[in-house]
Coordinates of C-alpha atoms and ligand atoms in Angstrom, one line a residue:
X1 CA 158.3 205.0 28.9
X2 CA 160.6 207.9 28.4
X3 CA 164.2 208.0 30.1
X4 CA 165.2 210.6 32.9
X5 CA 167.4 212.1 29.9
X6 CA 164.5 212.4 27.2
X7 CA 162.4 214.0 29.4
X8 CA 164.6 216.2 32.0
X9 CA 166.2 219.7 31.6
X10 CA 170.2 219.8 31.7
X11 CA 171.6 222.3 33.4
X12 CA 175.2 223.4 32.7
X13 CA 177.3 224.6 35.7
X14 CA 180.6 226.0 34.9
X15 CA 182.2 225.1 38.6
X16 CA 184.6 227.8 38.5
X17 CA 181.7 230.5 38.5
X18 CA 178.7 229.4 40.4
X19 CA 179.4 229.8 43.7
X20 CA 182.6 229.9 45.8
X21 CA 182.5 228.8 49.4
X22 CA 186.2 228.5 50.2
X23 CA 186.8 232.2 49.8
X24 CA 189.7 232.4 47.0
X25 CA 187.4 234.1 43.8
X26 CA 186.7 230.3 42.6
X27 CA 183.9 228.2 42.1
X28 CA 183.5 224.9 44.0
X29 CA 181.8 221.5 44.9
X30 CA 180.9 222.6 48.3
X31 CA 179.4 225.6 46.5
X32 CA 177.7 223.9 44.1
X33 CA 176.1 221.7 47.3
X34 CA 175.1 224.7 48.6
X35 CA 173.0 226.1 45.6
X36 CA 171.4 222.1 44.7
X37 CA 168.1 223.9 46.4
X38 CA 168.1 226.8 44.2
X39 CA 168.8 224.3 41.3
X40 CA 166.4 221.7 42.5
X41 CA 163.8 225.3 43.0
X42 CA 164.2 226.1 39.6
X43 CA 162.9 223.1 38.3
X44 CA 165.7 221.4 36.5
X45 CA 166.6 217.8 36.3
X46 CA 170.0 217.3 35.5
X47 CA 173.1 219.6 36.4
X48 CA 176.5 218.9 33.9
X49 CA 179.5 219.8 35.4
X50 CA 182.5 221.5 33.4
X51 CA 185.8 219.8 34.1
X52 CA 186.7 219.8 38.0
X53 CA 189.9 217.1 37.4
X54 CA 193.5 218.0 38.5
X55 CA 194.6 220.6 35.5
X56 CA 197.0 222.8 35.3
X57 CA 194.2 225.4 34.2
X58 CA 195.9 226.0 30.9
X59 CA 192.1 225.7 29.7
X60 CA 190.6 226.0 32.9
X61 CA 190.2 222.4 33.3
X62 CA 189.6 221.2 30.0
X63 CA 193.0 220.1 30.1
X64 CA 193.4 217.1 32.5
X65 CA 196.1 216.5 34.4
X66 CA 194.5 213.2 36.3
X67 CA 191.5 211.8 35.1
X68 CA 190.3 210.2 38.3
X69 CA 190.8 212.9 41.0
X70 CA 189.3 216.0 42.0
X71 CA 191.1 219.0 41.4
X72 CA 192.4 220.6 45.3
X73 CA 190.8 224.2 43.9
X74 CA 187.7 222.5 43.4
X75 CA 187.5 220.3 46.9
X76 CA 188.1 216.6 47.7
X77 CA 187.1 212.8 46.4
X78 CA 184.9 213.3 49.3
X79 CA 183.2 216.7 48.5
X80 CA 182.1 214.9 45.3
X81 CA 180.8 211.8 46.5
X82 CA 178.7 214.7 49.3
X83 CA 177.9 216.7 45.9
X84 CA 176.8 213.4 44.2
X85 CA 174.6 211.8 46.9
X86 CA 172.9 215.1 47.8
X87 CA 171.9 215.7 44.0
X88 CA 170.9 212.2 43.7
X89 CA 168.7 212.9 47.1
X90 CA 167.5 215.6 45.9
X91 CA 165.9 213.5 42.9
X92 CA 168.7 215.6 40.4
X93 CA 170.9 213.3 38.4
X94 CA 174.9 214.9 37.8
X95 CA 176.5 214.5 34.5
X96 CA 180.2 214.8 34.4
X97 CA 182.3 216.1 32.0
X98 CA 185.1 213.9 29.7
X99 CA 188.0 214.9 28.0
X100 CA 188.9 212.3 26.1
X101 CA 190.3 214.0 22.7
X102 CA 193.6 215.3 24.6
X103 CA 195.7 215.7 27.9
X104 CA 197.1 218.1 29.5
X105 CA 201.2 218.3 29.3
X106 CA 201.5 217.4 32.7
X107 CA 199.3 214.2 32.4
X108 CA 201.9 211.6 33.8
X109 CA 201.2 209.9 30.2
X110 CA 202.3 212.8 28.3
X111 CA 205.3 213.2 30.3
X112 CA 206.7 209.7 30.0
X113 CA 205.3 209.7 26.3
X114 CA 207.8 212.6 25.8
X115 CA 210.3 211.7 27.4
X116 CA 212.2 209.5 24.8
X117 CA 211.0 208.2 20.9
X118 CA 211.8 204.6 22.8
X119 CA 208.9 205.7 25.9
X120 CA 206.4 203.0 26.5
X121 CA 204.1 205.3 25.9
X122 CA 205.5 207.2 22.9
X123 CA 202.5 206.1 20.9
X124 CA 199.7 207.3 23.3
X125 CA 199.8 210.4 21.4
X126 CA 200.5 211.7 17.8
X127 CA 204.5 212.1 17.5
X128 CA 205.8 212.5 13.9
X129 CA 208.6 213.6 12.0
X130 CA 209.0 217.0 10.6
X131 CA 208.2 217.8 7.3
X132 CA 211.4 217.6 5.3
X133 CA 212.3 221.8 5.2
X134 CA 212.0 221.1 9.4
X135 CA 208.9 222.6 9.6
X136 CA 205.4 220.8 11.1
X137 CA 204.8 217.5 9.2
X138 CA 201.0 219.0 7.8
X139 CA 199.1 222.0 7.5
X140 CA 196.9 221.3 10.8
X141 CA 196.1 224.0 12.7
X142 CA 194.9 224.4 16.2
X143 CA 191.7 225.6 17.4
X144 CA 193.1 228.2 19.4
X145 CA 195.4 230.2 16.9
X146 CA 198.7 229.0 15.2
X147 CA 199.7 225.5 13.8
X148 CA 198.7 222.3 15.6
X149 CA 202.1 221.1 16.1
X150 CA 204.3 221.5 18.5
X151 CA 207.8 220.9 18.1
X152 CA 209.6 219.0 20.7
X153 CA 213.3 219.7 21.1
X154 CA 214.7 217.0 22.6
X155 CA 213.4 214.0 20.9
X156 CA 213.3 215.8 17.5
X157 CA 210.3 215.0 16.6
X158 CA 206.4 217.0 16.9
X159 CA 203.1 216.2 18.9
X160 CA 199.4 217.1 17.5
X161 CA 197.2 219.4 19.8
X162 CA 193.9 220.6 18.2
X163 CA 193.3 223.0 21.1
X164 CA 196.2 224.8 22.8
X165 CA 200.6 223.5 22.7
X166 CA 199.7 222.6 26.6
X167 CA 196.6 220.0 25.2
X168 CA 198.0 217.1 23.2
X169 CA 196.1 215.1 21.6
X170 CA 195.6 211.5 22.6
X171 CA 195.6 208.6 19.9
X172 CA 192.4 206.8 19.9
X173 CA 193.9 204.3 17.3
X174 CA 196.2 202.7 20.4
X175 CA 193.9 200.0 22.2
X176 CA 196.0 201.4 24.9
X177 CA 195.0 204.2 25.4
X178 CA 190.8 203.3 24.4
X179 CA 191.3 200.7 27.3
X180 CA 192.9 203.2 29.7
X181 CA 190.0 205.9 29.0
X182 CA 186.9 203.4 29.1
X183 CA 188.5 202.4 32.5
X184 CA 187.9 206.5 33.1
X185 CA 184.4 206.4 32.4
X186 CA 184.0 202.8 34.6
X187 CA 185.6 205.1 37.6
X188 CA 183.4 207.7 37.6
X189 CA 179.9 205.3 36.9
X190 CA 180.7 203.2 39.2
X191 CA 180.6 206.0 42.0
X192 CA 177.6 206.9 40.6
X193 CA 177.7 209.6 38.4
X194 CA 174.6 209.5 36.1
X195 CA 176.4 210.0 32.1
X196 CA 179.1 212.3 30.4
X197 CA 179.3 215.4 27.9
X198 CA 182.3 214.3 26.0
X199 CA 184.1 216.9 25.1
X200 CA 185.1 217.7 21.7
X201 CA 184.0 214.2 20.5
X202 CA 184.0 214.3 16.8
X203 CA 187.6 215.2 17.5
X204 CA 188.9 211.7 18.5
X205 CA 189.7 209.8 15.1
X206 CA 192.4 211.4 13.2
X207 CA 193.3 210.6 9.4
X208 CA 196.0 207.8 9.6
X209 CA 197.8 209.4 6.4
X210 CA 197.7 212.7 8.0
X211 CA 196.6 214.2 5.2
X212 CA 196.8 218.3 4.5
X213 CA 193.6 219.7 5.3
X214 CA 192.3 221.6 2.2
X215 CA 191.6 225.3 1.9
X216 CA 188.0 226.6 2.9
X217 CA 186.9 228.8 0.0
X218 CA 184.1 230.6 2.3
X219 CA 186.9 231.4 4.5
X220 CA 186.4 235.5 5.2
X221 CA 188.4 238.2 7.4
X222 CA 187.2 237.8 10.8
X223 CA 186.4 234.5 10.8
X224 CA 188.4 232.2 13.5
X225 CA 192.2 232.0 11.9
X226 CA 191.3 227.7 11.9
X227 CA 188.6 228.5 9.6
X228 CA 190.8 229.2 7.3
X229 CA 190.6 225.3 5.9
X230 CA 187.8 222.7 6.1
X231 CA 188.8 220.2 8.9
X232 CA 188.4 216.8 6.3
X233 CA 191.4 215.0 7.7
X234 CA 191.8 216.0 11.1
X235 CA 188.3 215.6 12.4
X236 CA 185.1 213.5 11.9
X237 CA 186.8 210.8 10.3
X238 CA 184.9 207.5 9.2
X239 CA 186.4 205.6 12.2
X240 CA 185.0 207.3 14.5
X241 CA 181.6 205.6 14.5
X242 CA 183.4 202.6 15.9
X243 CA 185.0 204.6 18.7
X244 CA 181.5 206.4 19.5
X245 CA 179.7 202.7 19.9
X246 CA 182.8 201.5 22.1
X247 CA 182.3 204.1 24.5
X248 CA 178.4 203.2 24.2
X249 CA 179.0 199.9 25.6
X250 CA 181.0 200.8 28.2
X251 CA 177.6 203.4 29.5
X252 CA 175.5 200.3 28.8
X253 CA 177.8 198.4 31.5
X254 CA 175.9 200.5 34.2
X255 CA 171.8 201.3 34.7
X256 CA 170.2 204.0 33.0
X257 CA 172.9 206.5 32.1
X258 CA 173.6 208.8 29.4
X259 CA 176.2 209.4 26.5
X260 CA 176.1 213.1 25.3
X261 CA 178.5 214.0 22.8
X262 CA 179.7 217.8 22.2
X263 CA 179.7 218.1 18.5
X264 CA 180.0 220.8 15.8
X265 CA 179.0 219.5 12.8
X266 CA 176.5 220.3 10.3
X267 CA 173.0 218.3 10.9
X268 CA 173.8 215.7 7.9
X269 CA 176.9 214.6 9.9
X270 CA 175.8 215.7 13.3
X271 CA 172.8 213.0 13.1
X272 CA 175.5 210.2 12.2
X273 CA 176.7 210.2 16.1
X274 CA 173.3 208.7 17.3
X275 CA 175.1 205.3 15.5
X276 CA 174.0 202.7 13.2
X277 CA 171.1 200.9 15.1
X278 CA 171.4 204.3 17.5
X279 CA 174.3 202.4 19.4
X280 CA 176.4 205.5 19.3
X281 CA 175.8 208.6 21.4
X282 CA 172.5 209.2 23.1
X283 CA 172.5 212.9 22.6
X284 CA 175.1 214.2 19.8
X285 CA 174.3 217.9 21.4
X286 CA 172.2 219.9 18.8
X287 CA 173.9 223.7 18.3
X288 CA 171.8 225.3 16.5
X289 CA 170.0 227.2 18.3
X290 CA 173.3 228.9 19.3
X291 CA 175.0 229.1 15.8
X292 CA 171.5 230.5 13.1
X293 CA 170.4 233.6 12.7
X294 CA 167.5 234.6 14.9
X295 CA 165.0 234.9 12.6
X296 CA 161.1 233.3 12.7
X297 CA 161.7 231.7 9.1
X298 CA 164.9 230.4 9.4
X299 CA 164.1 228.3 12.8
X300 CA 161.0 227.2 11.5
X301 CA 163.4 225.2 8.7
X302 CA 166.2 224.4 10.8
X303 CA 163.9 223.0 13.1
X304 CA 161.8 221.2 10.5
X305 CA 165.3 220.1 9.1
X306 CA 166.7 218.9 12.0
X307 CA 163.6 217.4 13.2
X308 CA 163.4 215.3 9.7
X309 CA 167.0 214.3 10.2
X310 CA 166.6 212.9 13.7
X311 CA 167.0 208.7 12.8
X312 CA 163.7 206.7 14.0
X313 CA 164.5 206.1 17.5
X314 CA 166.7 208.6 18.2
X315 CA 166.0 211.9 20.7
X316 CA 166.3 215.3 19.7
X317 CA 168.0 218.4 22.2
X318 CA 168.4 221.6 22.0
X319 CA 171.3 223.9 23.5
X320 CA 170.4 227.6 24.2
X321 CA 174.1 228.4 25.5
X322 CA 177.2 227.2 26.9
X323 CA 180.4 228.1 28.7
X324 CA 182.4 228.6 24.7
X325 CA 179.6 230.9 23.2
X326 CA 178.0 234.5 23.8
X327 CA 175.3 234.5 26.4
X328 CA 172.0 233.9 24.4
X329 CA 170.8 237.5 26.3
X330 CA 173.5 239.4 24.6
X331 CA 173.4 237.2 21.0
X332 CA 169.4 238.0 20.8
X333 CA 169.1 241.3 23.3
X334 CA 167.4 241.6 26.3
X335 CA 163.7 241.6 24.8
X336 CA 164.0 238.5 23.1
X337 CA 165.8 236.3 25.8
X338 CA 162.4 235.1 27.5
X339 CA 161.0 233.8 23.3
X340 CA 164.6 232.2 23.4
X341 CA 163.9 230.1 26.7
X342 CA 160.2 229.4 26.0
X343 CA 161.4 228.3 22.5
X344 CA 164.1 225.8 24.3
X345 CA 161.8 224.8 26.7
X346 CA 159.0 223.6 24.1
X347 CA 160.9 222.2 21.1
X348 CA 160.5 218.8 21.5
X349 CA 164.3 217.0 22.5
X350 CA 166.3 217.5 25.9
X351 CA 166.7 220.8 26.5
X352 CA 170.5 221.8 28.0
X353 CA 170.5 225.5 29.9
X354 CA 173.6 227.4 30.6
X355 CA 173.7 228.7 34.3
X356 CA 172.7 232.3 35.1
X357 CA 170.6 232.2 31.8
X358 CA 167.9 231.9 33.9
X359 CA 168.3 235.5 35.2
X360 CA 169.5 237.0 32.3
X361 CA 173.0 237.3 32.7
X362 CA 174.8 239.0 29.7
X363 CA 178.2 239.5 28.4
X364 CA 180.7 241.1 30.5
X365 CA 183.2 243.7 29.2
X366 CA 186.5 242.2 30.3
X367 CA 189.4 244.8 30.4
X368 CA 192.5 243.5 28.5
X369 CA 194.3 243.1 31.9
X370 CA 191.4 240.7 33.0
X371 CA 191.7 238.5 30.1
X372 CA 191.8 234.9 31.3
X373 CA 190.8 232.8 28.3
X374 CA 193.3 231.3 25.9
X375 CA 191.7 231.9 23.0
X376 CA 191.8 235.6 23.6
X377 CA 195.1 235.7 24.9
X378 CA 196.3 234.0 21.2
X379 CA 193.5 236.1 19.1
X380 CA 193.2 239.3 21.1
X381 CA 190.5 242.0 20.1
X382 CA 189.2 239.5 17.4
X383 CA 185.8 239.0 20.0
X384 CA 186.8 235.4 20.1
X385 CA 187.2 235.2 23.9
X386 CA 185.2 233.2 26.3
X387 CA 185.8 235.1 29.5
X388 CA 182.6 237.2 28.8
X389 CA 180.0 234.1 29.1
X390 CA 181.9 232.7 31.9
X391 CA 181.6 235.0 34.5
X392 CA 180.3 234.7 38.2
X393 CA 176.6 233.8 39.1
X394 CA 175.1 236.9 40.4
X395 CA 173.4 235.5 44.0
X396 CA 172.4 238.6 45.3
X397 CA 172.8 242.4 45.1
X398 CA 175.8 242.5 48.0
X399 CA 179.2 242.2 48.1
X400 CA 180.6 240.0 45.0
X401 CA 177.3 239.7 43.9
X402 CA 177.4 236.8 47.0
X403 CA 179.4 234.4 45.1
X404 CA 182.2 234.7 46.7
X405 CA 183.9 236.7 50.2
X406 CA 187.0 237.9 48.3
X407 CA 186.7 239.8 44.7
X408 CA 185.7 236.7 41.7
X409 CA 188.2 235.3 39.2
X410 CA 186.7 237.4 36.6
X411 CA 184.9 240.9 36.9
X412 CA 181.3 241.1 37.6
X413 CA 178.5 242.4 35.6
X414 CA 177.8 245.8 36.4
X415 CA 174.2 245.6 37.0
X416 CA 174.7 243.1 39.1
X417 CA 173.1 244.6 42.3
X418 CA 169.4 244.5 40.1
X419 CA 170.0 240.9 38.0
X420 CA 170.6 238.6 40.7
X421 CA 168.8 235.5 42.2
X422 CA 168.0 237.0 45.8
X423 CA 166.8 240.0 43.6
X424 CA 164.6 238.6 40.9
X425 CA 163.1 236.3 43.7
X426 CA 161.4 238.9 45.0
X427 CA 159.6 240.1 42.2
X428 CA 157.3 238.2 40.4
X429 CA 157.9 240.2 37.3
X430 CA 161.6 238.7 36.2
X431 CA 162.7 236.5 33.7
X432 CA 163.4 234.2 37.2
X433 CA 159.9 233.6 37.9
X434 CA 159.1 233.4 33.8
X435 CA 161.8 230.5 33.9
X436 CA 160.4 228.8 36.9
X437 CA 157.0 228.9 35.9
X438 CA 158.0 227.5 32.4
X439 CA 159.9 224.3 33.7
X440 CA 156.8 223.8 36.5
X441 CA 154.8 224.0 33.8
X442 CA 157.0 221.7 31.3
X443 CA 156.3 218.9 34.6
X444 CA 152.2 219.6 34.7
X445 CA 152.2 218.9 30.8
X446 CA 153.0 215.7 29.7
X447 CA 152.9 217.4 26.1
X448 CA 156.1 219.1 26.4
X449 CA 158.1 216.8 27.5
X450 CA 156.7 213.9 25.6
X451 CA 154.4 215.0 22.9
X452 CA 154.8 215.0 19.2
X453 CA 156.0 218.0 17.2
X454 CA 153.8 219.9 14.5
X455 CA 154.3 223.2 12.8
X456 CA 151.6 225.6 12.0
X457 CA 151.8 228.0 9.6
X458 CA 152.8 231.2 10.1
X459 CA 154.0 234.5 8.5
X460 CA 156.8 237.0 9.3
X461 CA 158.0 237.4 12.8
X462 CA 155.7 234.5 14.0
X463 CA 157.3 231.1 15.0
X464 CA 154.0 228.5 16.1
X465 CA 153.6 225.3 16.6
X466 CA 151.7 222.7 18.7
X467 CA 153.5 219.8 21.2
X468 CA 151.3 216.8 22.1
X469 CA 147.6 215.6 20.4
X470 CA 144.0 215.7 21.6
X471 CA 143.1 216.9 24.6
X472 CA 147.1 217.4 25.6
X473 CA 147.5 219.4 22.7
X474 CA 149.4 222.7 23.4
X475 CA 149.8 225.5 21.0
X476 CA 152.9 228.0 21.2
X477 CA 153.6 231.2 19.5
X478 CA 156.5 233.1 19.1
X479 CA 156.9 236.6 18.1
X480 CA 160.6 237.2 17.6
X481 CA 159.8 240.7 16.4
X482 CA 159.8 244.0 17.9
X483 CA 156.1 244.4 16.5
X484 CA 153.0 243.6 17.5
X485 CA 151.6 240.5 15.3
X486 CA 148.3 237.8 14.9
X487 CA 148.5 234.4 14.6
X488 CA 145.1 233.1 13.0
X489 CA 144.2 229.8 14.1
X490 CA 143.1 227.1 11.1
X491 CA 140.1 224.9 11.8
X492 CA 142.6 222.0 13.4
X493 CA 142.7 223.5 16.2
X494 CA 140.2 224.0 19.0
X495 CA 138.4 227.5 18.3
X496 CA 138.4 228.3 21.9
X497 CA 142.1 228.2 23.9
X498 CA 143.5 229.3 27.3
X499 CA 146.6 231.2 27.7
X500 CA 148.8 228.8 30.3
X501 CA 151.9 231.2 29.8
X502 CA 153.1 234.3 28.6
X503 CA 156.4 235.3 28.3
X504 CA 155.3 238.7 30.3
X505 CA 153.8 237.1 33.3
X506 CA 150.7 238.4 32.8
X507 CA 148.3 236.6 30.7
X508 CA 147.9 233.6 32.6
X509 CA 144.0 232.2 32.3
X510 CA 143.5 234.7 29.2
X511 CA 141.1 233.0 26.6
X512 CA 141.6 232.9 22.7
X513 CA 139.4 232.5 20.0
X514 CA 140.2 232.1 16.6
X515 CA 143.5 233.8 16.7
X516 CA 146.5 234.9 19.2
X517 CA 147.6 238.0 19.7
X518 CA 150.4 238.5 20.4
X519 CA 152.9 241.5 21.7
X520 CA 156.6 242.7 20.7
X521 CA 159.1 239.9 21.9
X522 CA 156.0 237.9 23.4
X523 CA 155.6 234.3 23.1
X524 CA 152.8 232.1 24.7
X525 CA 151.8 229.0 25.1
X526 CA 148.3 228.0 25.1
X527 CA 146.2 225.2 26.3
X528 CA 143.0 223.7 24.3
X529 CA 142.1 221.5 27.6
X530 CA 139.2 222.2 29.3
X531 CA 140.0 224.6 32.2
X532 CA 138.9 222.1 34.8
X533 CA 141.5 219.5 32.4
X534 CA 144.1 221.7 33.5
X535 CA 146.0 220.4 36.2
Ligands
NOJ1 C1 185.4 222.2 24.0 C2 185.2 222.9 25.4 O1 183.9 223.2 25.6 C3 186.1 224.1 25.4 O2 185.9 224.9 26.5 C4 187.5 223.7 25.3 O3 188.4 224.8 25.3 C5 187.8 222.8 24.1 N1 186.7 221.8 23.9 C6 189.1 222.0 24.3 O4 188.9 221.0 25.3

């Protein structure tokens, strides 16, 4: 028997931007409550939650404050436990985010940790000397532009952040401060939340030496400035295997929830996070999809590869998007978002969405006096920014695209008054109904969910294989081109088939024989069952 998380759809909601009900441009819980119908309507089964902690918003959120409260902007203790017990009603489980790799500056650790070289809790995070001309003790740099130390005046000395000055970086070697976090994840399981996405996980474990990072030879103009070395001591140490299983037994304290760890890593390293004996996380989250080329040939390897690499035992995922990338409708174009979600929605693994995905949201143009990411703010004009992918879900074709009563956070997308929910409802045509129909149709098929994974052979544009066995057997086809093209069928399969969806809405029924043709930008997915079979 399969687990809620093998089988279910994740669905990312980046609180500040789904839907604000107290009327100051910001997501919230209570607006997040309000949409669980439209989430439950689509046909997900899981919704993850971007940080909604105390922070001073330095990262928006991703920079916690107070690990155990909700932040005021967001709502109350008590709007979460209404969020939490409606999802769970609703038959939705809710994944919180963790942000275990660093605090904010305003964390009451980090301020007492700073406050003297003597502090209690000087050695919660990484203090060291300077290097001996003054400057930062190693050539770390952080994520966000500029070195990764940050000098502190008073006590003389300087503190590690990976991400921005305003984020330092915890140090998982202190049974302190491992003891003071697993108590974080016992607070939030025991009021019920269902699992985590740790955040930056492959972060934690730092090299002890604090060794210089050496040069990345495939560095080129363009790339992110931290690119500019290969991350060998700072990141994805050895140790951290042992800190990935600790955290495992504290989910394995409680019922039936999940450990998902955010991780960029190629899939030779990625793969390691599952643990020896797969006691580390349940889901090291699979990028892929996000970071290759779009290109038939090169998926069918990756996913080959990655499929190979997967230890016995352990459960594949897939990740179309999230709230740090380019919306997959602007990274592929408009014609090819639907192949993207069918190709999500069939691989075999947990698929994770990215909110608004579903109705094609794009990239918004974000005029430099808008900016409100970080990252853009220390790397302008380099297209690094996040604010594009993070902007407001478009509800319906009124006033602030009815996510909010007073002008959003960020801008809106300009075709908002066509792409939106209320919109796209009502017209049977959208990439909406496409989505909906998929995931009702990922339920009615135990195949997709469940079933095994074969390719099938196929040339150029074409993408095909076939989820399940026997009768259960489905077949899908992806043309990732902007031609038409034909998939002919080998004597494996069935000779006669029955289209159950097409990307275009309107092939439902159809019957193949022998072959699949297929459209520009088309996928389908067909069904050898008997017709009557067909539930
Ligand atoms: C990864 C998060 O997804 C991103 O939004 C954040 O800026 C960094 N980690 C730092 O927490």
């Amino acid at each position: 028997m399969s687990t809620w998380w093998e089988r279910g759809v994740i669905y990312q909601i980046y609180p500040r931007s789904f839907m604000d009900l107290s009327g100051d441009g910001i997501g919230d819980l209570k607006g997040i409550r309000s949409r669980l119908d439209y989430v439950q309507a689509l046909g997900v089964d899981a919704i993850w939650i971007s940080p909604v902690y105390p922070s001073p918003m330095a990262d928006f959120g991703y920079d916690v404050s107070d690990y155990c409260a909700i932040h005021p902007m967001f709502g109350t203790m008590a709007d979460f436990d209404v969020l939490l017990a409606e999802t769970h009603a609703r038959g939705l489980k809710l994944i919180l985010d963790f942000v275990p790799n660093h605090t904010s500056d305003q964390h009451p650790w980090f301020i007492e940790s700073r406050s003297s070289r003597d502090s209690a809790k000087r050695d919660w995070y990484l203090w060291r000397d300077p290097a001996p001309d003054g400057g930062p003790p190693n050539n770390w740099l952080s994520q966000f532009g500029g070195s990764g130390w940050e000098l502190d005046e008073k006590t003389g000395q300087y503190y590690y952040h990976a991400f921005l000055k305003q984020q330092p970086d915890l140090n998982w070697r202190n049974p302190r401060v491992v003891a003071a976090m697993h108590d974080v994840l016992r607070f939030w399981l025991r009021r019920g939340v269902d699992g985590f996405r740790v955040d930056v996980l492959w972060h934690l474990i730092k090299d002890d030496q604090f060794r210089d990072n050496p040069p990345n030879p495939g560095f080129k103009p363009g790339d992110p400035p931290h690119h500019v070395q290969i991350p060998v001591y700072s990141a994805d140490r050895p140790e951290i295997e042992d800190v990935v299983r600790a955290l495992r037994r504290v989910i394995d304290e409680f019922d039936d929830r999940v450990l998902i760890g955010e991780i960029y890593l190629p899939v030779e390293r990625l793969v390691a996070y599952y643990g020896a004996d797969l006691k580390g996380a349940h889901l090291p989250f699979n990028f892929q999809l996000i970071l290759a080329a779009w290109n038939a040939r090169g998926l069918d390897k990756l996913i080959c590869e990655y499929e190979s690499a997967i230890p016995d035992g352990g459960w594949p995922n897939w990740v179309l998007g999230n709230h740090d990338q380019k919306r997959i409708a602007t990274r592929v174009g408009p014609d090819q978002a639907r192949v993207a979600g069918m190709l999500l929605l069939t691989l075999r693994g947990t698929p994770t969405m990215y909110y608004g995905d579903e109705i094609g949201m794009h990239d918004v143009h974000i005029p430099p006096d808008r900016v409100q990411d970080p990252f853009e703010k220390n790397c302008p004009g380099m297209g690094l920014g996040r604010d594009p992918g993070r902007t407001p879900m478009q509800w319906t074709a009124g006033e602030n695209a009815g996510f909010s009563s007073v002008p959003p956070w960020l801008p809106l997308a300009d075709d908002y008054t066509t792409h939106n929910v209320a919109t796209e409802l009502e017209d049977g045509t959208r990439i909406l109904t496409f989505y909906r129909k998929l995931l009702e149709l990922r339920r009615a098929q135990a195949a997709l969910p469940e079933g095994r994974y074969k390719p099938v052979a196929a040339q150029g544009d074409l993408l095909a294989y076939t989820r399940g066995s026997g009768d259960d057997r489905l077949l899908i086809v992806l043309n990732f081109g902007a031609e038409a093209g034909r998939l002919v069928l080998t004597d494996e399969h069935p000779p006669q088939g029955r289209i159950a969806l097409s990307t275009c809405l309107d092939r439902e029924g159809e019957t193949t024989q022998g072959s699949v043709d297929l459209r520009a930008n088309e996928g389908v997915i067909v069904s050898f069952r008997r017709p009557e079979a067909v539930r």
